[in-house]
Amino acid sequence: MSALVARPTMEIAPGAIHVPGWLTLHEQRELVAACRTWATSPVPIRHTRLPRGGVMSVQTVCIGWHWQPYRYTRTADDVNGEQVAPFPDWMVRLGRRAVCEAYHDQQTADRYTPDTALINFYDGQARLGMHQDNDEHSPAPVVSLSIGDSCVFRVGNTQTRTRPYTDIELASGDLFVFGGPSRYVYHGVPKVHQDTADPACGLGSGRLNITMRVTGLTEPEDTW
């Protein structure tokens, strides 16, 4: 989706930075192609089942470490028992570029070494409720990349799922980084705007969201 009016970089809250249009169309297509490969094997994309029996409306596949509520493991014991695809070096470099773009701090960016990514696919009806990304043992920033249909992204506070919060639009190619005081903000996606993506991004429909994280884990027995 091409904006008629330029959208500036904005700090939504301290440490929560929105950089519109950060990924080029070529980069978006490359990420879509990689995600399609990861979605088929070794652990296929799926709707995650929650501990109380509910099923998430987004579909998820992981690389590096496998996430299931609410822990990380090397093998996807809740899916097929296979070890997830490794986290590639080129994704580490992309994550460092993103952190540098958001914070303009090369030293912080150079230290950033993500080792997992949760890749969520939203169809037009999918939603994600307010939640914190707090299953990691590291307070390093989360790097979020959006491809495909735009969405309403709700950025809350660190204390409660309710107000105050700010709604912004995330469009294809947008970068959002949350770290520092905003590392544990509640956030969610209450709405996806169907058919708003540029077909040149490589995604025919829906929204792809890639969130890179640092787990702080080293061996499988470190999970909890």
Tab-separated table of C-alpha atoms in Angstrom:
chain	number	residue	atom	x	y	z
A	1	MET	CA	0.000	0.000	0.000
A	2	SER	CA	1.483	3.318	-1.072
A	3	ALA	CA	0.814	6.232	1.239
A	4	LEU	CA	-0.202	9.480	-0.452
A	5	VAL	CA	1.186	11.402	2.501
A	6	ALA	CA	4.545	10.497	4.019
A	7	ARG	CA	4.276	8.868	7.426
A	8	PRO	CA	7.028	9.998	9.788
A	9	THR	CA	8.904	7.848	12.276
A	10	MET	CA	7.205	8.173	15.658
A	11	GLU	CA	7.995	7.293	19.246
A	12	ILE	CA	4.641	5.962	20.459
A	13	ALA	CA	5.938	5.516	24.021
A	14	PRO	CA	9.461	5.619	25.479
A	15	GLY	CA	11.373	2.877	23.660
A	16	ALA	CA	8.451	2.020	21.342
A	17	ILE	CA	9.349	3.226	17.859
A	18	HIS	CA	7.278	3.001	14.661
A	19	VAL	CA	9.232	3.324	11.389
A	20	PRO	CA	6.816	3.301	8.431
A	21	GLY	CA	7.892	1.807	5.107
A	22	TRP	CA	11.208	0.490	6.395
A	23	LEU	CA	11.324	-2.693	4.317
A	24	THR	CA	11.619	-2.360	0.560
A	25	LEU	CA	9.261	-4.356	-1.648
A	26	HIS	CA	12.187	-6.601	-2.577
A	27	GLU	CA	12.936	-7.276	1.089
A	28	GLN	CA	9.271	-7.971	1.745
A	29	ARG	CA	9.127	-10.517	-1.078
A	30	GLU	CA	12.272	-12.224	0.212
A	31	LEU	CA	10.802	-12.487	3.713
A	32	VAL	CA	7.517	-13.835	2.365
A	33	ALA	CA	9.392	-16.513	0.425
A	34	ALA	CA	11.399	-17.500	3.512
A	35	CYS	CA	8.270	-17.639	5.668
A	36	ARG	CA	6.505	-19.868	3.147
A	37	THR	CA	9.384	-22.318	3.413
A	38	TRP	CA	9.371	-22.241	7.230
A	39	ALA	CA	5.578	-22.690	7.249
A	40	THR	CA	5.809	-26.147	5.658
A	41	SER	CA	8.713	-27.820	7.462
A	42	PRO	CA	10.154	-29.038	9.699
A	43	VAL	CA	7.315	-27.771	11.942
A	44	PRO	CA	4.246	-26.617	9.994
A	45	ILE	CA	2.338	-23.437	10.680
A	46	ARG	CA	-0.663	-23.991	12.953
A	47	HIS	CA	-3.296	-22.395	15.164
A	48	THR	CA	-1.815	-22.521	18.658
A	49	ARG	CA	-3.955	-24.139	21.330
A	50	LEU	CA	-3.997	-22.263	24.634
A	51	PRO	CA	-3.750	-24.004	28.030
A	52	ARG	CA	-7.439	-23.454	28.823
A	53	GLY	CA	-8.523	-25.007	25.527
A	54	GLY	CA	-8.962	-21.938	23.351
A	55	VAL	CA	-7.358	-21.729	19.925
A	56	MET	CA	-5.611	-18.607	18.628
A	57	SER	CA	-7.110	-17.162	15.430
A	58	VAL	CA	-3.668	-16.286	14.067
A	59	GLN	CA	-1.511	-19.060	12.615
A	60	THR	CA	2.040	-19.322	13.947
A	61	VAL	CA	5.333	-20.884	12.940
A	62	CYS	CA	8.629	-20.376	14.791
A	63	ILE	CA	12.315	-20.459	13.951
A	64	GLY	CA	15.278	-20.787	16.300
A	65	TRP	CA	13.172	-21.783	19.304
A	66	HIS	CA	9.645	-23.149	19.360
A	67	TRP	CA	7.121	-21.127	21.358
A	68	GLN	CA	4.071	-22.612	22.954
A	69	PRO	CA	2.135	-20.993	25.774
A	70	TYR	CA	4.072	-20.011	27.761
A	71	ARG	CA	7.592	-21.326	27.188
A	72	TYR	CA	10.285	-21.968	24.614
A	73	THR	CA	11.628	-25.373	23.634
A	74	ARG	CA	13.938	-26.634	20.909
A	75	THR	CA	11.377	-29.175	19.704
A	76	ALA	CA	7.736	-28.623	18.864
A	77	ASP	CA	6.328	-31.170	21.273
A	78	ASP	CA	2.807	-29.788	20.899
A	79	VAL	CA	2.881	-30.157	17.087
A	80	ASN	CA	5.039	-32.958	15.674
A	81	GLY	CA	8.052	-33.263	17.979
A	82	GLU	CA	10.484	-31.909	15.390
A	83	GLN	CA	13.128	-29.259	15.999
A	84	VAL	CA	12.247	-25.955	14.391
A	85	ALA	CA	14.250	-24.420	11.563
A	86	PRO	CA	17.421	-22.621	12.685
A	87	PHE	CA	17.539	-18.861	13.072
A	88	PRO	CA	19.605	-17.634	10.088
A	89	ASP	CA	22.493	-15.181	10.270
A	90	TRP	CA	20.847	-12.889	7.736
A	91	MET	CA	17.929	-12.443	10.153
A	92	VAL	CA	20.363	-11.445	12.902
A	93	ARG	CA	21.771	-8.785	10.579
A	94	LEU	CA	18.258	-7.604	9.710
A	95	GLY	CA	17.387	-7.350	13.395
A	96	ARG	CA	20.499	-5.296	14.098
A	97	ARG	CA	19.661	-2.931	11.247
A	98	ALA	CA	16.184	-2.518	12.674
A	99	VAL	CA	17.409	-1.699	16.184
A	100	CYS	CA	19.901	0.800	14.784
A	101	GLU	CA	17.158	2.428	12.696
A	102	ALA	CA	14.857	2.720	15.700
A	103	TYR	CA	17.322	3.900	18.326
A	104	HIS	CA	20.184	5.410	16.284
A	105	ASP	CA	22.608	3.574	18.547
A	106	GLN	CA	25.126	1.414	16.710
A	107	GLN	CA	26.587	-0.115	19.879
A	108	THR	CA	23.174	-1.291	21.061
A	109	ALA	CA	22.447	-2.606	17.580
A	110	ASP	CA	25.747	-4.496	17.402
A	111	ARG	CA	24.937	-6.279	20.676
A	112	TYR	CA	21.466	-7.275	19.532
A	113	THR	CA	21.470	-10.977	18.668
A	114	PRO	CA	17.958	-12.362	18.191
A	115	ASP	CA	17.745	-16.144	18.339
A	116	THR	CA	14.059	-16.749	17.669
A	117	ALA	CA	11.203	-15.350	15.633
A	118	LEU	CA	7.477	-15.895	15.963
A	119	ILE	CA	5.863	-15.604	12.555
A	120	ASN	CA	2.129	-14.936	12.707
A	121	PHE	CA	-0.232	-15.028	9.741
A	122	TYR	CA	-3.529	-13.151	10.009
A	123	ASP	CA	-6.406	-13.734	7.637
A	124	GLY	CA	-9.088	-11.063	7.493
A	125	GLN	CA	-10.838	-12.376	10.587
A	126	ALA	CA	-7.819	-13.026	12.823
A	127	ARG	CA	-7.208	-10.942	15.928
A	128	LEU	CA	-4.645	-10.895	18.714
A	129	GLY	CA	-5.701	-9.843	22.192
A	130	MET	CA	-3.720	-7.586	24.466
A	131	HIS	CA	-0.694	-9.413	25.858
A	132	GLN	CA	2.917	-8.952	26.950
A	133	ASP	CA	5.914	-10.630	25.322
A	134	ASN	CA	7.404	-11.806	28.602
A	135	ASP	CA	8.348	-15.450	28.043
A	136	GLU	CA	11.923	-14.483	27.220
A	137	HIS	CA	14.747	-14.409	29.771
A	138	SER	CA	16.234	-11.305	28.116
A	139	PRO	CA	15.008	-7.684	28.207
A	140	ALA	CA	16.438	-7.043	24.717
A	141	PRO	CA	14.055	-5.280	22.315
A	142	VAL	CA	11.448	-7.037	20.208
A	143	VAL	CA	11.665	-6.246	16.489
A	144	SER	CA	8.346	-6.486	14.645
A	145	LEU	CA	8.020	-6.470	10.837
A	146	SER	CA	4.701	-6.225	8.985
A	147	ILE	CA	3.984	-7.464	5.453
A	148	GLY	CA	0.690	-7.583	3.571
A	149	ASP	CA	-2.610	-6.116	4.719
A	150	SER	CA	-2.472	-3.209	7.138
A	151	CYS	CA	-3.833	-3.537	10.656
A	152	VAL	CA	-4.749	-1.619	13.763
A	153	PHE	CA	-1.927	-2.101	16.252
A	154	ARG	CA	-2.839	-1.271	19.838
A	155	VAL	CA	0.058	-0.163	22.060
A	156	GLY	CA	-0.864	-0.147	25.720
A	157	ASN	CA	0.983	0.259	28.990
A	158	THR	CA	3.073	-2.074	31.134
A	159	GLN	CA	0.552	-2.470	33.963
A	160	THR	CA	-2.793	-3.476	32.487
A	161	ARG	CA	-4.489	-4.786	29.325
A	162	THR	CA	-6.899	-1.869	29.450
A	163	ARG	CA	-6.491	1.841	28.827
A	164	PRO	CA	-4.477	3.901	28.386
A	165	TYR	CA	-3.470	2.683	24.946
A	166	THR	CA	-2.724	4.134	21.522
A	167	ASP	CA	-3.985	2.724	18.215
A	168	ILE	CA	-1.770	3.108	15.166
A	169	GLU	CA	-1.813	1.666	11.665
A	170	LEU	CA	0.869	-0.826	10.679
A	171	ALA	CA	1.176	-1.186	6.917
A	172	SER	CA	3.217	-3.461	4.706
A	173	GLY	CA	6.914	-2.794	5.172
A	174	ASP	CA	6.535	-1.107	8.551
A	175	LEU	CA	8.970	-1.663	11.404
A	176	PHE	CA	7.994	-1.476	15.057
A	177	VAL	CA	10.558	-1.901	17.836
A	178	PHE	CA	9.690	-2.011	21.510
A	179	GLY	CA	12.380	-2.053	24.143
A	180	GLY	CA	13.637	-0.162	27.174
A	181	PRO	CA	10.725	1.150	29.277
A	182	SER	CA	8.273	-0.254	26.703
A	183	ARG	CA	9.750	-3.746	26.421
A	184	TYR	CA	6.837	-5.254	28.338
A	185	VAL	CA	3.958	-3.101	27.137
A	186	TYR	CA	0.669	-4.813	26.506
A	187	HIS	CA	-0.105	-4.812	22.803
A	188	GLY	CA	-2.488	-6.448	20.362
A	189	VAL	CA	-4.122	-6.417	16.937
A	190	PRO	CA	-7.891	-5.759	17.149
A	191	LYS	CA	-8.451	-5.448	13.393
A	192	VAL	CA	-6.923	-6.335	10.014
A	193	HIS	CA	-7.891	-4.198	7.000
A	194	GLN	CA	-8.475	-6.703	4.220
A	195	ASP	CA	-7.233	-6.134	0.661
A	196	THR	CA	-5.035	-3.160	1.551
A	197	ALA	CA	-1.655	-4.627	0.586
A	198	ASP	CA	0.355	-3.956	-2.556
A	199	PRO	CA	0.435	-7.305	-4.413
A	200	ALA	CA	4.093	-6.586	-5.170
A	201	CYS	CA	4.918	-7.386	-1.517
A	202	GLY	CA	4.594	-11.078	-2.384
A	203	LEU	CA	1.565	-11.836	-0.233
A	204	GLY	CA	-1.728	-12.320	-2.043
A	205	SER	CA	-3.922	-11.717	0.993
A	206	GLY	CA	-3.691	-11.470	4.753
A	207	ARG	CA	-1.023	-10.057	7.025
A	208	LEU	CA	2.334	-11.524	7.962
A	209	ASN	CA	3.979	-10.362	11.180
A	210	ILE	CA	7.526	-11.399	12.075
A	211	THR	CA	8.690	-10.682	15.621
A	212	MET	CA	12.350	-11.241	16.431
A	213	ARG	CA	13.304	-11.787	20.066
A	214	VAL	CA	16.274	-12.701	22.259
A	215	THR	CA	15.216	-15.646	24.426
A	216	GLY	CA	18.181	-15.507	26.803
A	217	LEU	CA	18.193	-19.322	26.693
A	218	THR	CA	21.123	-21.539	25.721
A	219	GLU	CA	20.171	-25.195	26.200
A	220	PRO	CA	16.817	-27.005	26.213
A	221	GLU	CA	16.968	-27.612	29.964
A	222	ASP	CA	16.981	-23.861	30.482
A	223	THR	CA	13.302	-23.654	29.476
A	224	TRP	CA	10.670	-23.395	32.161
